[in-house]
Amino acid sequence: MNQLLPPLHQKNPIASMEFTLASSATAKTAPLTCRQMGLGSPKLPNVWRSSSWRARSSRRNTSLRTVAMSTTAGLGNTMEAPAANAQNVNYMWPDKKRPRICIVGGGFGGLYTALRLESLVWPDDKKPQVVLIDQSERFVFKPLLYELLSGEVEAWEIAPQFSDLLANTGVRFFKDRVKCLYPCDHLGTNAPTAGTVHLESGLLIEYDWLVLAIGAEAKLDIVPGAADYALPFYTLEDAHRVDKKLRELERKNFGKDSAIRVAVVGCGYGGVELAATISERLQEKGIVQAINVDKTILSNAPAGNREAALKVLSSRRVQLILGYFVRCITKGNEPQTSDAEPGSIDSAADHSESVILELQPAERGLQGQTIRADIVLWTIGSKPLLPQLEPSDKPYDIPLNARGQAETDETLRVKGHPRIFAVGDSSTLRDRNGKLLPATAQVAFQQADFAGWNLWAAINDRPLLPFRYQNLGEMMTLGKYDAAVSPSFTDGLTLDGFVGHTARKIAYLIRLPTDKHRVQVGISWLLKSTVDSVATIQTMLSKAQSGS
């Protein structure tokens, strides 16, 4: 959740690679593009140099090169790794003495850990060098993705670029995808480095400390046809894809009597928020059906949030199909008229691009049924990405649970690996009652705070703190200017409607990553609210005058 200066081109017959570096002195992103630049050329910038390690290893691996970066060169903190087909490049840290921390993943857990490390007070000789790696150039504030569909927020407000968020910090950002991990910090070993991160571009990053915050992705392989015909709502790209599909359907059905059929699979927070937002957007031009395996929605949510959600969904005529699970999803090319009466809003519908969901009852006493939809939104199931980083040439020695999360102790350190921390979807922890912590932004945010502090403590030989999750309450959006908030400090209290919406927006505004971004977004939201209020007053006055 930026503009770059024109690139600088230089030549070299050895290889091709591109790096984007931000100027720490001016806090502006200034790319440096090195194309086919001779290593022995007098034009070579002093930030690139060969190391003795390269000389020693050239006999073993002729495809491996070393890249170094000097902190005195005036170059900043955003780097774009070599192209995917480039030769292997070894990243040389600017300072050989200060600790090296590599953070894999730029979500809540990764980015907020990096910012926490930056905010702490360090001795001069122990202030760590921090590298943050993510495959996207933007941090996404996922709880506000639903507002993209309602038009309440803009993409830059909830998905700022890492280059902007890290412009005034010492954290360097790599836009790249992690290929595999090679940890060397096993208990009882005394390796010169704690491990190496291999990126798909060919960049190799050695580290002293590693933070796993790689997150998760939607799990679409549990139902036949879901991967082909259902759209997840998990990332910024997913949100843009859903919005584009809705716009296409809105244009296609403009001026027609047919309704846009939307099927939402899952009635947890994600499914309910989607159903409420889309039903408000489509209004009478849409039929939203929400499918859930339980007999109720939001089974683990506070009662106040559940009641507020049921009230809103009922007022917007969202059809709840409870006690069913999706057996399969198939392409539907033939019009379905068995469940549509002549003259109904569905009788003239074009089903040439619709899909069919076969539903099976979760318990006895219910009959199976089939529904047709123009768009299917999938909100159930997620799978951590950590197992995908297993090296192909040796077994994965990071302990994982059945879901693919790293087994950690109370200090968030991976068991058996004292120099690796795991947060967010990459970690598995239980609360004081022995219940697994949910994979939510609130948990990742709090873990990042502890991970940053414990890294400081470990580097400075201080005792580490055990992580203690504090449930601050639960919030959900129910459409434009409507939400439900159940704070944990008052039992039975739920703020809903416009009051809940305002409380939720303020709470998330406070949680945005940096002060600068908070100010920019706050001003934007205030201006939008003012314009909407003026428009509402004008509408009311116009109605009053016409009535008189």
XYZ file of C-alpha atoms in Angstrom:
548
model
C 0.000 0.000 0.000
C 6.329 7.197 -6.250
C 8.076 8.057 -8.799
C 11.591 6.973 -9.765
C 14.288 9.162 -11.300
C 15.483 8.289 -14.814
C 17.825 5.284 -14.740
C 21.557 5.460 -15.335
C 22.811 3.028 -17.987
C 26.288 1.589 -18.186
C 27.763 -1.327 -20.106
C 29.456 -4.613 -19.258
C 29.832 -7.845 -21.293
C 29.679 -10.100 -18.223
C 26.029 -10.002 -17.142
C 22.863 -7.932 -16.878
C 21.280 -6.786 -13.689
C 19.221 -3.934 -12.364
C 19.242 -2.436 -8.922
C 17.059 0.353 -7.554
C 18.687 2.275 -4.748
C 17.100 4.991 -2.660
C 19.122 7.956 -1.490
C 19.216 7.972 2.270
C 20.521 11.528 2.267
C 17.529 12.961 0.376
C 14.957 10.322 1.374
C 14.032 10.003 -2.316
C 14.123 6.847 -4.406
C 16.866 7.101 -7.014
C 17.356 4.030 -9.198
C 20.765 2.931 -10.378
C 20.578 0.578 -13.350
C 23.734 -1.351 -14.177
C 23.524 -3.068 -17.553
C 26.467 -5.074 -18.856
C 28.924 -3.005 -16.844
C 32.543 -4.142 -16.853
C 33.798 -5.038 -13.391
C 37.202 -3.614 -14.305
C 35.829 -0.521 -16.002
C 36.981 2.851 -14.627
C 33.297 3.899 -14.689
C 32.377 1.293 -12.064
C 30.782 2.993 -9.001
C 32.599 2.400 -5.746
C 29.560 0.632 -4.290
C 30.295 -2.416 -6.437
C 33.372 -4.450 -5.675
C 34.654 -8.015 -5.699
C 35.331 -9.695 -2.386
C 37.963 -12.144 -1.260
C 35.145 -14.653 -0.821
C 34.473 -14.440 -4.557
C 38.113 -15.076 -5.323
C 38.152 -18.136 -3.092
C 34.883 -19.521 -4.442
C 35.352 -18.784 -8.137
C 36.981 -22.180 -8.606
C 33.969 -23.927 -7.047
C 31.181 -21.926 -8.682
C 32.039 -19.844 -11.716
C 28.467 -18.538 -11.946
C 28.549 -16.894 -8.518
C 29.381 -13.215 -8.239
C 29.523 -10.878 -5.294
C 27.779 -7.545 -4.936
C 28.682 -5.043 -2.244
C 27.067 -1.852 -1.095
C 28.821 0.965 0.689
C 27.025 3.072 3.259
C 29.340 5.957 2.466
C 28.326 6.072 -1.180
C 25.239 8.152 -0.501
C 22.973 5.435 -1.818
C 19.862 4.551 0.075
C 17.656 1.679 1.036
C 15.598 0.270 -1.818
C 17.105 -2.339 -4.093
C 15.675 -4.265 -6.986
C 17.410 -7.610 -7.336
C 18.811 -8.963 -10.609
C 16.516 -10.332 -13.252
C 15.281 -13.891 -12.800
C 17.642 -15.225 -15.464
C 20.696 -13.527 -14.008
C 23.649 -15.408 -12.566
C 23.922 -15.911 -8.820
C 24.973 -12.788 -6.959
C 26.205 -12.698 -3.377
C 25.011 -9.623 -1.480
C 27.764 -7.956 0.531
C 26.538 -6.101 3.602
C 27.887 -2.545 4.015
C 29.442 -3.228 7.430
C 31.211 -6.502 8.202
C 31.077 -5.990 11.964
C 27.494 -4.960 12.687
C 24.772 -7.659 12.977
C 22.903 -8.638 9.796
C 19.148 -9.190 10.044
C 17.162 -10.562 7.112
C 13.356 -10.305 7.267
C 11.460 -12.514 4.833
C 7.989 -11.129 4.094
C 6.660 -7.562 4.207
C 3.244 -8.037 5.753
C 2.231 -6.950 9.243
C 4.762 -9.266 10.866
C 7.733 -8.413 8.642
C 7.320 -4.674 8.068
C 6.379 -3.871 11.652
C 9.326 -5.907 12.952
C 11.633 -3.842 10.746
C 10.091 -0.584 11.952
C 10.328 -1.754 15.564
C 14.029 -2.504 15.128
C 14.500 0.964 13.674
C 12.774 2.639 16.632
C 14.939 1.002 19.323
C 18.065 2.582 20.810
C 21.202 0.648 19.825
C 24.873 0.904 20.764
C 26.800 2.236 17.794
C 28.657 -1.005 17.191
C 25.551 -3.185 17.492
C 22.947 -1.317 15.457
C 21.895 -4.015 12.993
C 21.796 -3.848 9.233
C 18.295 -4.844 8.178
C 17.109 -6.182 4.837
C 13.394 -6.680 4.137
C 12.332 -8.960 1.268
C 8.900 -9.143 -0.327
C 7.648 -10.134 -3.760
C 5.411 -7.053 -3.952
C 6.501 -3.444 -3.991
C 3.607 -2.479 -1.700
C 2.652 -3.174 1.873
C -1.056 -4.046 2.086
C -3.197 -3.132 5.084
C -5.472 -6.114 4.532
C -8.315 -5.270 6.984
C -9.201 -2.310 4.740
C -9.276 -4.224 1.432
C -13.079 -4.345 1.550
C -13.235 -0.566 1.334
C -11.678 -0.788 -2.137
C -14.847 -2.502 -3.380
C -17.101 0.156 -1.854
C -14.921 2.989 -3.147
C -14.385 4.308 0.359
C -10.579 4.238 0.136
C -7.994 4.520 -2.602
C -5.243 2.009 -3.252
C -2.415 4.302 -2.135
C -4.081 4.768 1.261
C -4.080 1.087 2.196
C -1.228 -0.127 -0.025
C 1.698 2.309 0.214
C 4.994 1.445 -1.426
C 7.766 0.039 0.732
C 10.115 2.632 -0.762
C 7.991 5.396 0.767
C 7.524 3.711 4.142
C 11.242 2.958 4.520
C 12.597 6.135 2.908
C 13.834 7.668 6.178
C 15.081 4.452 7.764
C 18.169 2.297 7.505
C 16.123 -0.691 6.314
C 16.882 -1.848 2.771
C 14.058 -3.363 0.769
C 14.407 -6.044 -1.914
C 11.515 -6.664 -4.292
C 12.057 -10.343 -4.896
C 10.680 -13.793 -4.141
C 12.428 -16.118 -1.711
C 13.335 -19.415 -3.332
C 14.722 -21.400 -0.396
C 16.400 -21.123 3.001
C 19.642 -22.663 4.205
C 19.875 -22.135 7.995
C 23.156 -22.974 9.732
C 22.340 -21.957 13.300
C 21.431 -25.371 14.694
C 21.964 -25.765 18.402
C 25.459 -27.003 19.116
C 26.994 -25.678 15.892
C 29.468 -22.829 15.496
C 29.108 -21.812 11.844
C 30.569 -18.448 10.700
C 27.143 -17.417 9.416
C 23.650 -18.236 10.654
C 22.419 -19.117 7.187
C 21.660 -17.968 3.665
C 18.488 -16.849 1.904
C 18.300 -17.725 -1.798
C 16.137 -15.440 -3.936
C 14.619 -16.371 -7.281
C 16.580 -13.599 -8.980
C 19.814 -15.352 -8.019
C 20.682 -13.067 -5.131
C 22.165 -14.832 -2.079
C 21.894 -13.102 1.296
C 23.864 -14.345 4.273
C 22.478 -13.351 7.662
C 23.179 -13.442 11.375
C 19.504 -13.293 12.325
C 16.451 -14.289 10.307
C 12.786 -13.325 10.749
C 10.213 -15.530 8.996
C 7.119 -13.491 8.187
C 6.299 -14.854 4.769
C 2.551 -15.073 5.368
C 0.020 -17.342 3.694
C -2.109 -17.663 0.580
C -5.688 -18.660 -0.133
C -6.318 -22.392 -0.124
C -8.333 -23.251 -3.221
C -7.353 -26.883 -3.691
C -9.762 -28.359 -1.145
C -12.792 -28.333 -3.470
C -12.798 -29.466 -7.128
C -13.216 -26.491 -9.438
C -12.492 -23.818 -6.831
C -9.073 -23.002 -8.256
C -10.593 -22.582 -11.742
C -13.844 -20.747 -11.053
C -13.596 -19.087 -7.617
C -11.869 -15.809 -6.813
C -10.012 -15.493 -3.493
C -10.013 -12.248 -1.545
C -6.660 -12.287 0.190
C -4.294 -9.832 -1.503
C -4.394 -6.430 -3.175
C -4.320 -8.166 -6.551
C -7.311 -10.274 -5.491
C -9.244 -7.145 -4.524
C -8.497 -5.492 -7.875
C -9.509 -8.684 -9.679
C -12.840 -8.896 -7.833
C -13.532 -5.208 -8.423
C -12.775 -5.591 -12.139
C -15.109 -8.587 -12.415
C -17.910 -6.724 -10.635
C -17.478 -3.743 -12.952
C -17.709 -6.027 -15.992
C -20.901 -7.592 -14.670
C -22.356 -4.171 -13.824
C -21.700 -2.933 -17.364
C -23.052 -6.123 -18.892
C -26.265 -5.996 -16.874
C -26.816 -2.254 -17.185
C -30.383 -1.549 -18.249
C -31.414 -5.200 -17.995
C -33.855 -6.885 -15.652
C -31.406 -9.637 -14.723
C -29.566 -9.600 -11.409
C -25.884 -10.207 -10.760
C -25.593 -13.390 -8.728
C -22.751 -13.435 -6.224
C -21.898 -16.510 -4.146
C -19.688 -15.997 -1.092
C -18.219 -19.217 0.307
C -17.610 -18.948 4.032
C -19.292 -16.841 6.713
C -16.357 -15.986 8.904
C -15.282 -12.367 9.132
C -13.995 -12.281 5.565
C -17.139 -13.783 4.058
C -19.559 -11.632 6.063
C -17.645 -8.436 5.311
C -17.594 -9.290 1.597
C -21.305 -10.157 1.519
C -22.241 -6.940 3.325
C -20.025 -4.751 1.146
C -21.059 -6.254 -2.194
C -24.779 -6.364 -1.352
C -24.616 -2.654 -0.537
C -22.768 -1.943 -3.769
C -25.126 -3.887 -6.038
C -28.341 -3.123 -4.100
C -31.415 -4.297 -6.055
C -29.281 -5.248 -9.055
C -27.609 -8.086 -7.182
C -28.428 -11.306 -5.373
C -25.812 -12.226 -2.788
C -25.803 -15.746 -1.334
C -23.482 -16.587 1.567
C -22.711 -20.283 2.169
C -21.447 -21.614 5.480
C -20.913 -25.093 6.877
C -22.070 -24.030 10.359
C -25.671 -23.294 11.234
C -24.718 -19.736 12.147
C -22.392 -17.029 10.913
C -19.321 -15.770 12.781
C -19.375 -18.735 15.141
C -16.260 -17.553 17.023
C -17.092 -13.839 17.069
C -18.539 -11.836 19.972
C -22.313 -11.994 20.151
C -22.624 -8.260 19.488
C -20.733 -8.477 16.210
C -22.804 -11.476 15.128
C -26.092 -9.737 15.898
C -25.034 -6.559 14.094
C -23.967 -8.578 11.053
C -27.220 -10.563 10.930
C -29.208 -7.345 11.124
C -27.309 -5.749 8.235
C -27.344 -8.853 6.022
C -31.071 -9.274 6.576
C -31.798 -5.633 5.715
C -29.869 -6.026 2.467
C -31.597 -9.316 1.586
C -28.454 -11.418 1.629
C -29.466 -15.069 1.371
C -27.767 -17.183 4.041
C -27.316 -20.840 3.096
C -26.246 -22.342 6.405
C -25.345 -25.937 7.223
C -23.922 -26.644 3.742
C -20.477 -27.031 2.252
C -19.460 -26.739 -1.382
C -18.888 -30.122 -2.938
C -17.653 -28.894 -6.319
C -17.783 -25.936 -8.696
C -18.368 -26.429 -12.407
C -18.875 -24.286 -15.464
C -22.533 -23.595 -16.243
C -23.312 -22.898 -19.886
C -27.005 -23.709 -20.022
C -29.675 -21.409 -18.577
C -31.174 -22.666 -15.336
C -34.922 -22.030 -15.083
C -36.036 -24.540 -12.467
C -35.570 -22.097 -9.590
C -36.752 -18.987 -11.434
C -40.417 -18.202 -11.933
C -41.608 -16.574 -15.181
C -41.319 -12.820 -14.949
C -38.808 -12.969 -12.064
C -35.647 -10.897 -12.086
C -33.644 -13.998 -13.106
C -35.794 -15.118 -16.013
C -33.950 -13.033 -18.593
C -30.490 -13.705 -17.203
C -27.627 -14.673 -19.470
C -25.871 -17.658 -17.890
C -23.278 -18.163 -20.624
C -20.429 -17.327 -18.248
C -21.932 -18.429 -14.932
C -20.760 -21.252 -12.690
C -22.664 -23.888 -10.727
C -22.004 -24.749 -7.093
C -23.107 -28.133 -5.856
C -23.901 -27.940 -2.160
C -23.968 -30.859 0.212
C -25.568 -30.702 3.668
C -23.178 -30.828 6.607
C -25.622 -32.898 8.659
C -28.656 -35.085 8.193
C -32.103 -33.669 7.611
C -31.133 -31.308 4.798
C -31.356 -31.865 1.067
C -28.497 -31.130 -1.299
C -28.974 -28.193 -3.607
C -27.405 -26.461 -6.580
C -26.998 -22.731 -7.051
C -25.787 -20.669 -9.977
C -23.565 -17.628 -9.691
C -21.900 -15.086 -11.945
C -19.008 -14.721 -9.528
C -17.839 -16.962 -6.680
C -15.782 -15.451 -3.855
C -13.738 -17.860 -1.751
C -12.986 -16.866 1.850
C -12.286 -20.149 3.642
C -8.941 -21.769 4.213
C -5.386 -20.502 3.930
C -2.031 -22.220 3.756
C 1.306 -20.827 4.985
C 3.935 -20.258 2.329
C 6.806 -21.430 4.516
C 6.827 -25.067 3.254
C 7.448 -23.791 -0.279
C 10.903 -22.590 0.776
C 12.210 -26.105 1.330
C 15.498 -26.668 -0.520
C 15.262 -29.267 -3.263
C 18.638 -30.798 -2.453
C 18.082 -31.590 1.246
C 15.260 -32.067 3.771
C 13.718 -29.032 5.398
C 15.243 -28.802 8.873
C 12.995 -26.044 10.198
C 10.366 -27.770 12.373
C 6.865 -27.277 10.960
C 3.462 -28.234 12.286
C 0.754 -29.932 10.227
C -0.352 -26.607 8.714
C 3.154 -25.678 7.618
C 3.929 -23.137 10.342
C 7.240 -23.015 12.169
C 7.271 -24.442 15.678
C 8.399 -21.677 18.012
C 8.985 -21.218 21.711
C 7.366 -18.464 23.782
C 9.977 -15.926 22.686
C 9.024 -16.483 19.003
C 12.321 -18.250 18.262
C 12.080 -21.316 16.032
C 12.775 -24.462 18.020
C 16.308 -25.706 17.446
C 17.271 -22.474 15.661
C 18.244 -19.780 18.183
C 18.874 -17.197 15.456
C 15.558 -17.538 13.625
C 12.317 -15.858 14.711
C 8.885 -16.511 13.192
C 5.844 -14.229 13.340
C 2.368 -14.033 11.864
C 1.201 -16.861 9.621
C 4.698 -18.365 9.717
C 4.565 -19.088 13.458
C 2.429 -21.262 15.677
C 1.682 -20.238 19.238
C -1.069 -20.893 21.734
C -2.724 -18.570 24.196
C -2.870 -19.144 27.942
C -5.796 -21.524 27.485
C -3.898 -23.697 25.024
C -5.851 -22.471 21.994
C -3.975 -21.696 18.790
C -3.735 -17.985 18.129
C -5.732 -16.860 15.096
C -3.968 -15.778 11.915
C -5.057 -12.150 12.179
C -3.409 -8.781 11.681
C -3.790 -8.063 15.399
C -1.720 -11.119 16.344
C 0.976 -10.383 13.740
C 1.169 -6.753 14.838
C 1.756 -7.701 18.464
C 4.232 -10.447 17.567
C 6.248 -7.969 15.495
C 6.636 -5.761 18.544
C 7.962 -8.683 20.612
C 10.157 -9.998 17.790
C 11.835 -6.617 17.385
C 12.458 -6.328 21.105
C 13.740 -9.905 21.439
C 16.147 -9.370 18.558
C 17.473 -6.340 20.404
C 17.759 -8.395 23.592
C 19.522 -11.315 21.864
C 22.047 -9.062 20.126
C 22.751 -7.174 23.357
C 22.918 -10.327 25.522
C 19.769 -9.498 27.460
C 16.989 -11.903 28.487
C 14.228 -12.425 25.939
C 10.579 -11.764 26.750
C 7.891 -14.444 26.301
C 5.127 -13.371 23.925
C 1.763 -12.735 25.541
C -1.155 -12.058 23.225
C -3.599 -9.396 24.372
C -6.985 -9.516 22.660
C -7.978 -5.887 22.123
C -11.348 -6.698 20.605
C -12.761 -7.496 17.176
C -13.862 -5.186 14.382
C -15.579 -5.703 11.054
C -16.896 -3.566 8.238
C -20.492 -3.980 7.121
C -20.422 -1.627 4.174
C -19.931 2.068 3.588
C -20.399 3.977 6.874
C -21.403 0.800 8.710
C -19.331 -1.455 10.947
C -19.331 -3.373 14.227
C -16.706 -3.035 16.956
C -16.595 -5.142 20.130
C -13.754 -3.918 22.379
C -12.345 -6.406 24.848
C -12.155 -4.038 27.804
C -15.962 -3.886 28.185
C -17.988 -7.092 28.095
C -21.185 -6.927 26.092
C -20.438 -3.561 24.463
C -20.708 -3.373 20.672
C -20.462 -0.188 18.633
C -22.305 -0.545 15.347
C -23.610 1.607 12.539
C -21.878 4.928 11.875
C -20.358 5.043 15.378
C -18.756 1.627 14.847
C -17.563 2.680 11.415
C -15.888 5.794 12.809
C -14.267 3.873 15.683
C -12.934 1.246 13.296
C -11.456 3.784 10.893
C -9.743 5.662 13.732
C -8.330 2.433 15.193
C -6.894 1.377 11.837
C -5.615 4.885 11.118
C -3.563 4.687 14.314
C -2.176 1.297 13.239
C -0.887 2.468 9.844
C 2.889 1.914 9.567
C 4.426 5.408 9.735
C 3.541 8.848 11.064
C 3.841 10.399 7.620
C 1.476 7.905 6.061
C -0.999 8.290 8.929
C -1.108 12.063 8.401
C -1.582 11.733 4.636
C -4.361 9.151 4.965
C -6.016 11.033 7.822
C -6.216 14.224 5.768
C -7.563 12.290 2.782
C -10.278 10.617 4.857
C -11.232 13.904 6.511
C -11.620 15.630 3.144
C -13.729 12.771 1.795
C -15.928 12.825 4.885
C -16.410 16.580 4.528
C -17.373 16.290 0.861
C -19.811 13.455 1.606
C -21.384 15.407 4.459
C -21.890 18.467 2.250
C -23.425 16.293 -0.476
C -25.776 14.662 2.047
C -26.919 18.048 3.367
C -27.519 19.312 -0.171
C -29.583 16.225 -0.963
C -31.687 16.667 2.158
C -32.275 20.351 1.391
C -33.253 19.529 -2.195
C -35.782 16.958 -1.005
C -37.194 19.386 1.543
C -37.609 22.125 -1.061
C -39.224 19.772 -3.572
C -41.591 18.523 -0.862
C -42.644 21.995 0.065
